[in-house]
Amino acid sequence: MPRRKRLQTGVDWIQLETTAADWKAADPSLLRTMLGQLHLVRAFEESALELAGEGLLHGPAHSSIGQEGGAVGSIVGLRSSDAVNGSHRGHHQFLAKVIGHVSQGTLDLDELVSPELQAVLQRTLAEILGLAQGFSGGRGGSMHLQWLEAGALGTNAIVAGGTPFATGNAWAQKHSGTTDLTINYFGDGAAQIGSALESFNLAAAWKLPVAYFIENNFYAVSTHADEASADSRFSVRGQGFAIPSWRVDGMDPLAVHLAMQEAAEGMRAGEGPAIIEAEVYRFFHQNGPFPGSAFGYRSKAEEAEWRARDPLDRMATELGKLDLIDEKSVAGVREQAQAALAAAVRELVEPDPDDQGKRRIKPALWPDPAVVDNGIRSDGSELAGWTELDPACYDGPWQKVKFVDAVAGTLDRRMEQDERIIVLGEDVHRLNGGTNGATKGLTKKYGEDRVIGTPISENGFFGLAGGVALDGRFRPVVEFMYPDFMWVAADQVFNQVGKVRHMFGDNNRMPLVLRTKVAMGSGYGSQHLMDPAGIFATAAGWRIVAASNASDYRGLLNAALALEDPVLVIEHVDLYGQADRLPEDDADYIIPPGSAAVRRTGSDVTVLTYLTMVQHSLEAIEQTGIDADLIDLRWLDRASFDWDTVGDSIRKTNRVLIVEQGARGTSYGGWLADELQRRFFDWLDHPIERVTGGEASPSISKVLERAAIAKTEEVVVALERMRAEWGGA
């Protein structure tokens, strides 16, 4: 028989319940403030549901009625510099945080709503209604509530989508030398999602001051938690990640507060993250003004049982026992809260003159449709103080260098000049510069607090970097060892980092650089080799650079690290070992957006390309003898593209060939060809032609891999075909 021993994690997992002594020991001001916040949140949610029922709230109305105790109990003790974010059902968390910020943590129940608080309630309601005076100009609406000044990082429509951002915010708090903390709120569904679990691991490994607050309301939309997990005590997840955890009755706001106090003490002392699971109950359906029983998945008896445990009633009862309030005063608190919300509603809606008995949004309060695309990215003004230099025009001395050493050298220079820059990625801190030497020397010089080796969890660590960037005190550079790994992190790359500026009304900055390398030809197969340019070009918010030589790389990376936008920096393994050169006299120049380079001039055709295909295209042009303009695009995204240089060339040659190495389906050229024909159709005498790889991703077989990608030979074929079609010599 084998010897067996029951293992223990050694990590606390605590069920916390209040006693009468706890209520008696609590600060009366704290209890009264919690009661006031609960009533303000409840009145707000009731007003929102009323407006939704009238068809005035566009989109879902994810009410938190019934769940207020978890938010108020956990947030009431926070500082303004502490932070919170949450999921789509986040009105109560946002309101608790901003009420605490505006009131400086204390409410007077006799004069519940100050003018400043009234303004915040109205502004929040305006945001939910999609109006210009909202915190994000109406762009965020109900599911994307943000006010950074108050420590509200932004709620999130993707389940667990905000968890990595919260973890990144906590990283920034810790490494800025504060004792601040962050709370991330999510429900039972997120407890099964990779973003949450990867974040747990990162926070525990790096001892970050972040609490993961699970509002276990027992239902997804209609699926019960017992159907979704073998153990629906979701705080059990902490045992697997060495995170201390608490389970509390979320209908008891004081129990939640006490659990958060215990957790916060450890987080502020540098002991790392915590998990708090609060059992709560949403009194209504997933969204809208009807109970779950109306849809058949809950019984009226179940709902009545939970309504009898209403956190507002619990607070009032306990305060009454302590002679801190009477029934008349409780009614007065509710009346004040309802009056405040009624006043906010009156400022936003009016009787509809075209439909008697109904109301409408006041027309003057809608956002101007002209601003619909404003704020997707910065205007580039942050580059104004930098020296621009096109290496093609440089006439000073040069230094010899390998391309990959220019990557490491440029990062070194920027880290030396800007202490905010940190580097994150798998193995970037070891192997003398990662797997390719692109971070060579950086760990030795700057230490592992700034050159950070991550677990293999792209979604988690990239999202963490997004949270760090949003905080603003650091400027992360993330390395994806291969670009195909973006699919693993797709939510954080596209739904979160790429959208955050615009989604929240351009109140944010997102200074983040993502470096990755195209590896076609290296034999790594279908899941390691792709060119990501075509995917990122379709994602609003991202800028894209791709350098064909070391001196361009320096200028482009310098610009990327100065911008307040997310920038994808694409490299190529074929360039890493290439003998190259850099200007000797200037390490701090930039090549700004809108700066393509004409590598060769001609009149027959405009060849547009980037990365290694610049050299392959030049070889093909020389072999065919075609008189071509060859343009190295350098900046690839729509906002940064050099439309002037390309347009001038097209008006001269009247023909275009777009050249890239990778697969046809994810092609960058497909997007670009469409854009060019829309802009320059009148000057085109020939259909736009494209050189790409095959339909499938490259295979492991050396022969099949070569057949799947484009090089000089494929460009030659395309140029010869075009010449035959136009009848050139």
XYZ file of C-alpha atoms in Angstrom:
729
model
C 0.000 0.000 0.000
C 1.304 3.484 -0.798
C 1.773 5.884 2.070
C -0.742 8.684 1.962
C -0.664 12.060 3.646
C -3.363 14.718 3.514
C -1.787 17.957 2.295
C -2.647 21.381 3.671
C -2.118 24.688 1.893
C -1.429 26.658 5.042
C -3.467 29.559 3.662
C -6.332 30.972 5.695
C -9.862 30.471 4.411
C -12.209 32.116 6.856
C -15.962 32.296 7.282
C -16.651 35.614 9.013
C -19.945 36.431 10.729
C -20.855 39.396 12.903
C -22.143 39.242 16.453
C -24.081 41.745 18.495
C -20.786 42.773 20.059
C -19.406 43.699 16.636
C -22.317 46.008 15.956
C -21.971 47.567 19.385
C -18.235 48.097 18.887
C -18.594 49.676 15.466
C -18.170 53.423 15.058
C -21.691 54.925 14.979
C -20.590 57.379 12.277
C -19.463 54.448 10.123
C -22.782 52.653 10.541
C -24.808 55.766 9.768
C -22.665 56.464 6.713
C -23.231 52.930 5.462
C -26.978 53.330 5.886
C -26.910 56.572 3.933
C -24.845 55.051 1.122
C -27.130 52.024 0.908
C -30.174 54.239 0.475
C -28.486 56.440 -2.116
C -27.463 53.405 -4.158
C -30.917 51.856 -3.855
C -32.686 55.076 -4.895
C -30.309 55.459 -7.806
C -30.977 51.937 -9.036
C -34.720 52.357 -8.675
C -34.557 55.518 -10.776
C -32.455 53.770 -13.392
C -34.928 50.897 -13.636
C -37.800 53.347 -13.896
C -36.082 55.097 -16.801
C -35.294 51.732 -18.391
C -38.932 50.754 -18.122
C -39.847 53.916 -20.040
C -37.380 53.054 -22.772
C -35.104 55.988 -21.887
C -32.076 53.907 -20.921
C -30.492 52.603 -24.097
C -29.023 49.145 -23.634
C -29.142 46.849 -20.596
C -29.911 47.959 -17.051
C -27.934 45.627 -14.798
C -29.446 46.550 -11.459
C -27.546 45.925 -8.233
C -30.660 46.093 -6.052
C -30.149 43.519 -3.304
C -26.361 43.490 -3.690
C -25.624 46.931 -2.239
C -24.297 45.551 1.051
C -21.217 44.031 -0.540
C -20.181 47.219 -2.316
C -20.913 49.638 0.515
C -19.410 47.419 3.196
C -16.171 46.861 1.315
C -15.662 50.401 0.001
C -16.786 52.602 2.891
C -13.389 52.360 4.603
C -11.258 53.110 1.541
C -9.159 56.165 0.756
C -9.730 58.186 -2.405
C -6.291 56.976 -3.559
C -7.390 53.367 -3.209
C -8.960 52.061 -6.390
C -11.842 49.874 -7.475
C -13.039 48.398 -10.718
C -15.689 45.893 -11.567
C -17.839 44.149 -14.094
C -21.015 45.038 -15.985
C -23.129 45.053 -12.808
C -21.162 47.842 -11.193
C -23.390 50.837 -10.428
C -23.273 50.144 -6.690
C -19.490 49.829 -6.569
C -18.970 52.973 -8.604
C -21.455 54.938 -6.514
C -20.026 53.741 -3.205
C -16.556 54.835 -4.313
C -17.519 58.249 -5.647
C -19.883 58.984 -2.735
C -17.042 58.208 -0.344
C -14.693 60.426 -2.321
C -17.039 63.416 -2.502
C -18.216 63.119 1.117
C -14.698 62.425 2.418
C -15.960 59.196 3.912
C -18.765 60.469 6.128
C -22.445 61.195 5.463
C -24.748 63.309 7.613
C -28.113 61.533 7.642
C -29.917 64.769 8.459
C -28.472 66.459 5.353
C -27.726 63.442 3.234
C -26.989 65.023 -0.134
C -24.642 67.976 -0.457
C -24.582 70.044 -3.668
C -21.340 68.283 -4.666
C -22.891 64.862 -4.130
C -26.033 65.884 -6.008
C -23.852 66.821 -8.979
C -22.107 63.439 -8.876
C -25.404 61.534 -8.766
C -26.695 63.498 -11.751
C -23.456 63.025 -13.665
C -23.534 59.283 -13.044
C -27.136 59.025 -14.171
C -26.278 61.111 -17.250
C -23.516 58.686 -18.139
C -25.867 55.724 -17.829
C -28.297 57.508 -20.158
C -25.502 58.188 -22.660
C -25.459 61.974 -22.246
C -22.688 64.490 -22.813
C -22.441 65.564 -19.171
C -21.634 61.995 -18.074
C -18.206 61.055 -16.779
C -17.227 59.669 -20.172
C -19.397 61.904 -22.296
C -21.981 59.142 -22.589
C -19.625 56.712 -24.312
C -19.307 54.360 -21.375
C -22.911 54.149 -20.318
C -24.096 51.694 -17.705
C -21.329 49.115 -18.072
C -18.288 51.418 -18.330
C -18.315 53.805 -15.384
C -15.048 55.568 -14.638
C -13.876 58.522 -12.577
C -10.149 58.258 -12.028
C -10.027 61.169 -9.599
C -12.205 59.189 -7.189
C -10.260 55.952 -7.694
C -12.936 54.400 -9.908
C -10.834 52.729 -12.621
C -13.769 51.713 -14.785
C -16.352 48.967 -14.812
C -16.230 46.431 -17.598
C -18.681 44.628 -19.880
C -16.401 41.602 -20.306
C -16.708 39.133 -17.447
C -13.348 39.223 -15.597
C -12.104 41.704 -18.204
C -11.093 44.248 -15.582
C -9.306 41.791 -13.309
C -5.853 42.106 -14.931
C -6.201 45.911 -14.987
C -6.894 45.934 -11.252
C -3.860 43.735 -10.707
C -1.748 46.133 -12.755
C -3.059 49.099 -10.797
C -2.012 47.351 -7.598
C 1.447 46.749 -9.101
C 1.758 50.475 -9.763
C 0.587 51.324 -6.247
C 3.144 49.001 -4.690
C 6.033 50.130 -6.857
C 5.209 53.782 -6.281
C 5.920 53.275 -2.587
C 2.328 53.738 -1.399
C 0.211 51.639 0.952
C -2.828 52.039 -1.319
C -4.797 49.039 -2.510
C -7.151 48.034 -5.317
C -10.369 46.018 -5.226
C -11.613 44.149 -8.275
C -15.283 43.148 -8.193
C -16.730 40.294 -10.187
C -19.364 37.600 -9.950
C -19.521 33.848 -9.796
C -19.014 33.557 -13.562
C -15.637 35.274 -13.531
C -14.361 32.872 -10.890
C -14.018 30.270 -13.676
C -12.388 32.566 -16.250
C -8.695 32.581 -17.135
C -8.269 36.337 -16.736
C -9.187 36.051 -13.070
C -7.125 32.956 -12.386
C -4.038 34.309 -14.162
C -4.394 37.504 -12.165
C -4.631 35.555 -8.916
C -1.351 33.883 -9.756
C 0.469 37.101 -10.692
C -0.799 38.968 -7.640
C 0.201 36.168 -5.288
C 3.610 35.624 -6.875
C 4.400 39.348 -6.761
C 2.574 40.106 -3.468
C 0.399 42.833 -4.910
C -2.129 44.781 -2.789
C -5.260 43.729 -4.661
C -8.458 42.204 -3.320
C -10.579 40.047 -5.589
C -14.130 40.552 -4.378
C -16.507 37.842 -5.559
C -20.168 38.833 -5.460
C -21.665 35.377 -5.432
C -25.312 35.998 -6.327
C -25.752 32.329 -7.276
C -26.826 32.933 -10.868
C -25.242 33.802 -14.185
C -28.232 34.863 -16.260
C -30.390 31.893 -15.339
C -27.800 29.172 -14.709
C -27.299 28.397 -11.026
C -23.772 28.408 -9.622
C -24.094 24.753 -8.632
C -24.416 23.912 -12.323
C -21.269 25.839 -13.217
C -18.831 24.607 -10.600
C -18.273 21.513 -8.491
C -17.674 23.766 -5.485
C -19.742 26.948 -5.584
C -17.890 28.415 -2.621
C -15.821 30.418 -5.070
C -13.363 31.740 -2.501
C -11.921 28.218 -2.463
C -9.901 29.405 -5.480
C -7.613 31.182 -3.050
C -6.348 27.871 -1.714
C -4.837 27.030 -5.082
C -2.956 30.314 -5.349
C -1.813 30.789 -1.737
C -4.206 33.714 -1.282
C -5.951 34.167 2.073
C -9.699 34.277 1.616
C -12.839 35.261 3.473
C -16.489 34.201 3.041
C -19.140 36.543 4.377
C -22.855 37.201 4.258
C -23.091 40.017 1.747
C -26.514 40.982 3.073
C -24.691 42.029 6.262
C -22.717 45.183 5.339
C -20.801 45.218 8.619
C -19.580 41.643 8.101
C -18.299 42.676 4.678
C -16.626 45.737 6.172
C -14.888 43.726 8.884
C -13.644 41.150 6.391
C -12.302 43.912 4.158
C -10.606 45.537 7.151
C -8.787 42.296 7.925
C -7.814 41.798 4.288
C -6.746 45.426 3.863
C -4.457 45.248 6.865
C -2.449 42.497 5.204
C -2.453 44.130 1.795
C -1.267 47.480 3.124
C 1.477 45.683 5.073
C 2.857 44.132 1.887
C 1.539 40.616 2.441
C -0.074 40.355 -0.977
C -3.590 39.806 -2.323
C -6.823 38.657 -0.734
C -10.078 37.104 -1.890
C -13.413 38.016 -0.343
C -16.545 36.140 -1.321
C -19.823 37.786 -0.352
C -23.055 35.873 -0.773
C -25.540 38.352 -2.157
C -28.730 38.230 -4.184
C -29.893 40.334 -7.095
C -33.561 40.998 -6.559
C -34.186 41.402 -10.282
C -33.340 39.503 -13.450
C -29.942 39.773 -15.147
C -31.096 43.115 -16.501
C -34.313 45.071 -16.484
C -37.155 45.657 -13.994
C -38.547 42.111 -13.625
C -37.643 39.451 -11.031
C -36.011 36.195 -12.048
C -39.204 34.303 -11.229
C -40.876 36.058 -14.160
C -38.571 34.037 -16.420
C -39.085 30.755 -14.617
C -35.608 30.009 -13.298
C -36.229 31.171 -9.703
C -39.177 30.642 -7.420
C -41.106 33.439 -5.768
C -40.491 31.752 -2.438
C -36.731 31.903 -2.946
C -36.931 35.570 -3.879
C -39.109 36.367 -0.870
C -36.658 34.629 1.452
C -33.800 36.774 0.191
C -35.835 39.979 0.169
C -36.469 39.404 3.866
C -32.698 39.743 4.293
C -32.482 43.104 2.499
C -29.199 44.816 3.537
C -30.977 48.164 3.923
C -33.381 46.649 6.429
C -30.535 44.866 8.207
C -28.645 48.116 8.693
C -31.724 49.990 9.887
C -32.629 47.216 12.338
C -29.152 47.028 13.829
C -28.892 50.807 14.175
C -32.289 50.808 15.837
C -31.139 48.228 18.369
C -28.262 50.531 19.243
C -30.553 53.577 19.524
C -28.644 55.230 16.677
C -31.754 55.812 14.565
C -35.524 55.425 14.695
C -38.059 54.424 12.031
C -38.967 58.027 11.247
C -35.339 58.930 10.660
C -34.842 55.867 8.431
C -37.834 56.981 6.392
C -36.290 60.439 6.237
C -33.055 59.022 4.846
C -34.946 57.171 2.138
C -36.983 60.275 1.292
C -33.823 62.355 0.948
C -32.223 59.764 -1.320
C -35.335 59.497 -3.475
C -35.651 63.285 -3.669
C -32.050 63.627 -4.773
C -32.534 61.148 -7.576
C -35.841 62.677 -8.600
C -34.070 66.026 -8.864
C -31.331 64.466 -10.991
C -33.918 62.893 -13.279
C -35.726 66.220 -13.699
C -32.498 67.779 -14.938
C -32.131 65.112 -17.609
C -35.627 64.300 -18.864
C -38.750 66.262 -19.693
C -42.332 65.616 -20.836
C -42.407 64.451 -24.432
C -44.355 67.078 -26.426
C -45.080 64.527 -29.152
C -46.366 61.765 -26.888
C -48.569 62.922 -24.046
C -47.949 61.226 -20.723
C -44.475 60.073 -21.643
C -41.035 61.527 -21.026
C -37.979 61.996 -23.222
C -34.319 62.851 -22.790
C -33.824 66.587 -23.070
C -32.540 66.917 -26.651
C -29.857 69.455 -25.803
C -28.117 66.955 -23.492
C -27.194 64.384 -26.147
C -23.540 64.312 -27.272
C -22.673 65.967 -30.571
C -22.554 63.158 -33.181
C -19.508 64.874 -34.666
C -17.363 63.657 -31.745
C -18.136 59.993 -32.391
C -14.540 59.119 -33.342
C -12.744 61.661 -31.176
C -10.273 60.354 -28.643
C -9.506 56.962 -30.138
C -5.852 57.847 -29.676
C -3.791 60.903 -28.811
C -3.246 63.757 -31.245
C 0.507 63.153 -31.098
C 1.241 66.480 -29.427
C 3.352 64.663 -26.825
C 6.028 64.269 -29.517
C 6.433 68.034 -29.921
C 9.596 68.287 -27.819
C 11.456 65.519 -29.627
C 13.970 65.914 -32.445
C 12.801 64.390 -35.699
C 15.362 62.671 -37.895
C 15.014 60.494 -40.960
C 18.134 58.304 -40.995
C 17.966 58.269 -44.801
C 18.878 61.964 -44.688
C 21.520 61.713 -41.962
C 25.015 62.752 -43.104
C 26.972 62.351 -39.864
C 29.148 59.519 -38.611
C 27.739 56.004 -38.191
C 28.428 53.161 -35.786
C 28.225 49.512 -36.799
C 25.739 47.362 -34.914
C 23.657 44.228 -35.234
C 19.948 44.915 -35.530
C 19.091 43.038 -32.323
C 21.672 45.055 -30.416
C 19.940 48.208 -31.629
C 16.753 46.882 -30.025
C 18.470 46.323 -26.675
C 20.443 49.542 -26.960
C 17.391 51.668 -27.659
C 15.528 50.139 -24.724
C 18.574 50.756 -22.550
C 18.747 54.420 -23.555
C 15.078 55.017 -22.949
C 15.138 53.237 -19.568
C 18.131 55.330 -18.587
C 16.363 58.542 -19.542
C 12.889 57.627 -18.227
C 12.628 55.805 -14.906
C 8.959 55.066 -15.575
C 9.782 52.484 -18.253
C 9.528 48.838 -17.224
C 9.924 45.729 -19.384
C 7.755 42.633 -18.937
C 7.689 39.298 -20.704
C 8.574 35.652 -20.604
C 12.298 35.160 -19.928
C 13.183 38.783 -20.751
C 15.242 38.946 -17.539
C 17.387 35.880 -18.207
C 19.316 34.169 -21.025
C 21.396 37.318 -21.585
C 18.531 39.227 -23.072
C 15.660 36.818 -23.554
C 15.413 34.208 -26.261
C 16.839 36.522 -28.944
C 19.018 38.965 -27.004
C 16.621 41.873 -27.462
C 16.831 42.802 -23.758
C 20.536 42.093 -23.363
C 22.166 43.858 -20.424
C 18.978 45.408 -19.103
C 18.466 43.179 -16.051
C 22.025 43.668 -14.878
C 21.729 47.439 -15.207
C 18.175 48.038 -13.991
C 17.340 45.015 -11.864
C 14.341 42.706 -11.814
C 12.017 45.423 -10.529
C 12.213 47.028 -13.979
C 12.975 44.014 -16.178
C 10.325 41.594 -15.062
C 10.147 37.968 -16.060
C 6.544 36.827 -16.142
C 4.737 33.512 -15.880
C 3.533 32.031 -19.154
C 0.190 33.836 -19.085
C -0.027 36.439 -21.828
C -3.600 37.415 -21.044
C -2.734 38.007 -17.411
C 0.546 39.852 -17.717
C -0.477 41.914 -20.738
C -3.658 42.977 -18.953
C -1.602 43.757 -15.874
C 0.576 46.000 -18.050
C -2.591 47.716 -19.256
C -3.533 48.472 -15.661
C -0.027 49.765 -14.971
C -0.210 52.052 -18.006
C -3.652 53.352 -17.064
C -2.304 54.311 -13.640
C 0.112 56.691 -15.391
C 3.106 56.380 -13.088
C 4.844 53.777 -15.255
C 5.293 53.079 -18.945
C 5.339 49.338 -19.653
C 7.050 47.629 -22.570
C 5.625 44.131 -23.014
C 7.250 41.413 -25.082
C 5.185 38.674 -26.669
C 7.721 36.051 -27.586
C 5.679 35.316 -30.726
C 2.820 37.356 -32.182
C 0.434 34.383 -32.408
C 0.230 34.592 -28.632
C -1.901 37.715 -29.024
C -4.845 35.372 -29.533
C -4.314 34.075 -25.997
C -4.501 37.667 -24.758
C -7.046 38.917 -27.279
C -9.518 40.313 -24.754
C -6.895 42.394 -23.010
C -5.171 43.419 -26.260
C -8.257 44.503 -28.196
C -11.268 44.802 -25.864
C -9.372 46.463 -23.054
C -6.109 48.236 -23.923
C -7.109 49.143 -27.479
C -10.521 50.560 -26.530
C -9.897 52.167 -23.172
C -9.196 55.738 -24.296
C -12.224 56.077 -26.520
C -14.609 53.961 -24.435
C -14.150 56.153 -21.375
C -14.421 59.437 -23.249
C -10.704 60.094 -23.775
C -10.141 60.683 -20.059
C -7.300 58.148 -20.037
C -3.830 57.660 -21.355
C -2.498 54.246 -22.346
C 1.298 54.549 -22.723
C 2.081 50.923 -23.535
C 4.425 49.337 -26.076
C 3.937 45.737 -27.216
C 7.013 44.245 -28.901
C 6.840 41.028 -30.887
C 8.646 39.337 -33.773
C 7.639 37.755 -37.046
C 9.416 34.413 -37.241
C 8.528 33.084 -40.693
C 11.308 30.895 -41.962
C 12.470 29.748 -38.527
C 10.580 26.438 -38.553
C 8.370 27.099 -35.550
C 5.165 26.179 -37.336
C 1.628 27.450 -37.511
C 1.319 28.902 -34.006
C 4.540 30.903 -33.679
C 5.254 32.713 -36.931
C 2.526 35.103 -38.021
C 2.672 38.738 -39.009
C 0.165 40.496 -36.708
C -0.044 43.766 -38.660
C -3.286 42.920 -40.461
C -5.104 42.046 -37.253
C -3.959 45.120 -35.346
C -4.682 47.427 -38.280
C -8.378 46.614 -37.929
C -8.403 47.385 -34.178
C -9.104 51.001 -33.309
C -6.769 52.492 -30.738
C -3.552 50.728 -31.714
C -0.620 52.314 -33.507
C 1.747 50.002 -35.408
C 5.406 50.380 -36.377
C 7.600 48.032 -38.373
C 11.251 48.861 -39.079
C 13.341 47.405 -41.884
C 16.680 48.560 -40.456
C 18.319 49.457 -37.160
C 18.387 53.230 -37.527
C 14.690 53.308 -38.340
C 14.032 51.014 -35.391
C 15.659 53.436 -33.001
C 13.587 56.378 -34.203
C 10.365 54.412 -34.290
C 10.780 52.878 -30.835
C 11.721 56.259 -29.394
C 8.486 57.661 -30.804
C 6.463 54.687 -29.564
C 7.805 55.196 -26.049
C 6.923 58.888 -26.108
C 3.340 58.460 -27.284
C 0.445 58.100 -24.827
C -1.119 55.333 -26.920
C -0.657 51.587 -27.181
C 1.892 50.909 -29.922
C 2.633 47.528 -31.510
C 6.312 47.283 -32.464
C 6.854 44.479 -34.971
C 10.316 43.009 -35.427
C 11.537 40.170 -37.646
C 13.909 37.350 -36.761
C 15.626 37.653 -40.139
C 16.733 41.162 -39.191
C 18.081 40.359 -35.722
C 21.453 39.055 -36.851
C 21.803 41.516 -39.721
C 24.866 43.772 -39.767
C 23.520 47.292 -39.608
C 24.373 50.789 -38.445
C 23.113 53.623 -36.243
C 23.763 57.381 -36.240
C 26.659 57.916 -33.887
C 25.752 61.407 -32.706
C 22.088 61.056 -31.746
C 20.352 58.345 -29.726
C 17.220 60.363 -28.995
C 15.670 61.178 -32.365
C 12.207 60.073 -33.390
C 10.575 59.068 -36.644
C 7.068 60.427 -36.029
C 3.787 59.052 -37.344
C 3.174 59.874 -40.988
C 6.795 59.216 -42.016
C 7.126 56.609 -44.740
C 10.499 56.319 -46.472
C 10.960 56.238 -50.251
C 13.739 53.672 -50.731
C 13.733 53.894 -54.523
C 12.050 56.220 -57.011
C 10.444 55.212 -60.287
C 7.445 55.806 -62.490
C 5.989 52.397 -63.396
C 4.450 51.152 -60.148
C 4.249 52.004 -56.433
C 5.463 49.127 -54.260
C 4.346 49.384 -50.620
C 5.923 47.148 -48.010
C 7.624 46.878 -44.595
C 10.013 44.767 -42.497
C 12.158 42.250 -44.419
C 10.037 42.557 -47.535
C 11.625 45.955 -48.193
C 14.857 44.208 -49.114
C 13.092 41.392 -50.955
C 11.116 43.941 -52.976
C 14.263 45.882 -53.828
C 15.889 42.699 -55.084
C 12.810 41.874 -57.175
C 12.730 45.355 -58.709
C 16.403 45.060 -59.653
C 15.860 41.598 -61.160
C 12.903 42.662 -63.276
C 14.242 46.056 -64.272
C 10.853 47.635 -63.565
C 11.073 51.328 -62.733
C 9.276 51.329 -59.369
C 8.751 53.600 -56.414
C 9.581 51.482 -53.366
C 8.048 52.839 -50.165
C 8.958 51.496 -46.742
C 5.781 52.255 -44.792
C 7.270 52.202 -41.263
C 3.983 53.347 -39.598
C 1.165 50.957 -40.531
C -2.014 51.981 -38.705
C -4.632 54.217 -40.318
C -4.000 57.219 -38.078
C -0.203 57.096 -38.428
C 0.022 56.066 -42.090
C 1.827 58.466 -44.449
C -1.038 59.054 -46.857
C 0.718 62.046 -48.431
C 3.863 60.213 -49.537
C 1.909 57.205 -50.751
C -0.670 59.397 -52.487
C 1.998 61.389 -54.315
C 3.527 58.167 -55.576
C 0.192 56.718 -56.738
C -0.662 59.913 -58.616
C 2.676 59.513 -60.398
C 2.708 55.767 -61.186
C -1.049 54.990 -61.293
C -0.331 51.423 -60.151
C 0.101 49.786 -56.741
C 1.650 46.536 -55.539
C 1.359 45.770 -51.829
C 3.972 43.297 -50.618
C 3.954 41.312 -47.388
C 5.256 37.963 -46.296
C 2.437 36.396 -44.333
C -0.814 34.552 -44.842
C -3.509 35.905 -47.141
C -6.367 35.676 -44.646
C -4.808 37.825 -41.917
C -3.167 40.069 -44.489
C -2.343 43.691 -43.786
C -2.606 44.408 -47.495
C -6.279 43.457 -47.657
C -7.170 46.360 -45.401
C -4.718 48.696 -47.093
C -5.894 47.900 -50.638
C -9.457 48.775 -49.694
C -8.364 52.050 -48.125
C -6.184 53.001 -51.089
C -8.833 52.392 -53.696
C -11.285 54.531 -51.726
C -8.810 57.387 -51.453
C -7.041 57.202 -54.816
C -9.430 55.433 -57.195
C -9.343 58.240 -59.777
C -5.582 57.845 -60.215
C -5.484 54.062 -60.535
C -5.083 52.656 -64.052
C -4.735 49.086 -62.826
C -6.318 46.969 -60.076
C -4.291 47.038 -56.877
C -2.134 43.906 -56.766
C -0.925 42.096 -53.686
C 1.875 39.717 -52.796
C 1.173 37.553 -49.740
C 1.942 34.116 -48.473
C -0.515 31.273 -48.890
C -3.877 30.778 -47.254
C -2.589 28.591 -44.436
C -0.084 29.476 -41.767
C 3.461 28.224 -42.408
C 4.142 24.588 -41.556
C 7.066 22.926 -39.816
C 8.362 21.266 -42.983
C 11.082 23.451 -44.476
C 9.695 22.916 -47.977
C 6.089 23.625 -47.014
C 7.086 26.609 -44.928
C 8.862 28.200 -47.878
C 5.862 27.514 -50.076
C 3.591 29.272 -47.581
C 5.437 32.599 -47.375
C 6.506 35.323 -49.784
C 10.057 36.371 -50.588
C 11.881 37.860 -53.547
C 10.647 35.268 -56.043
C 6.985 35.967 -55.336
C 7.514 39.695 -55.771
C 9.258 39.062 -59.106
C 6.276 37.040 -60.329
C 3.830 39.781 -59.331
C 5.849 42.540 -60.964
C 6.236 40.564 -64.185
C 2.506 39.843 -64.229
C 1.679 43.500 -63.754
C 4.086 44.526 -66.515
C 2.471 42.071 -68.899
C -0.961 43.432 -68.030
C -0.071 47.067 -68.610
C 1.988 46.216 -71.673
C 5.237 47.608 -70.314
C 8.612 46.956 -71.887
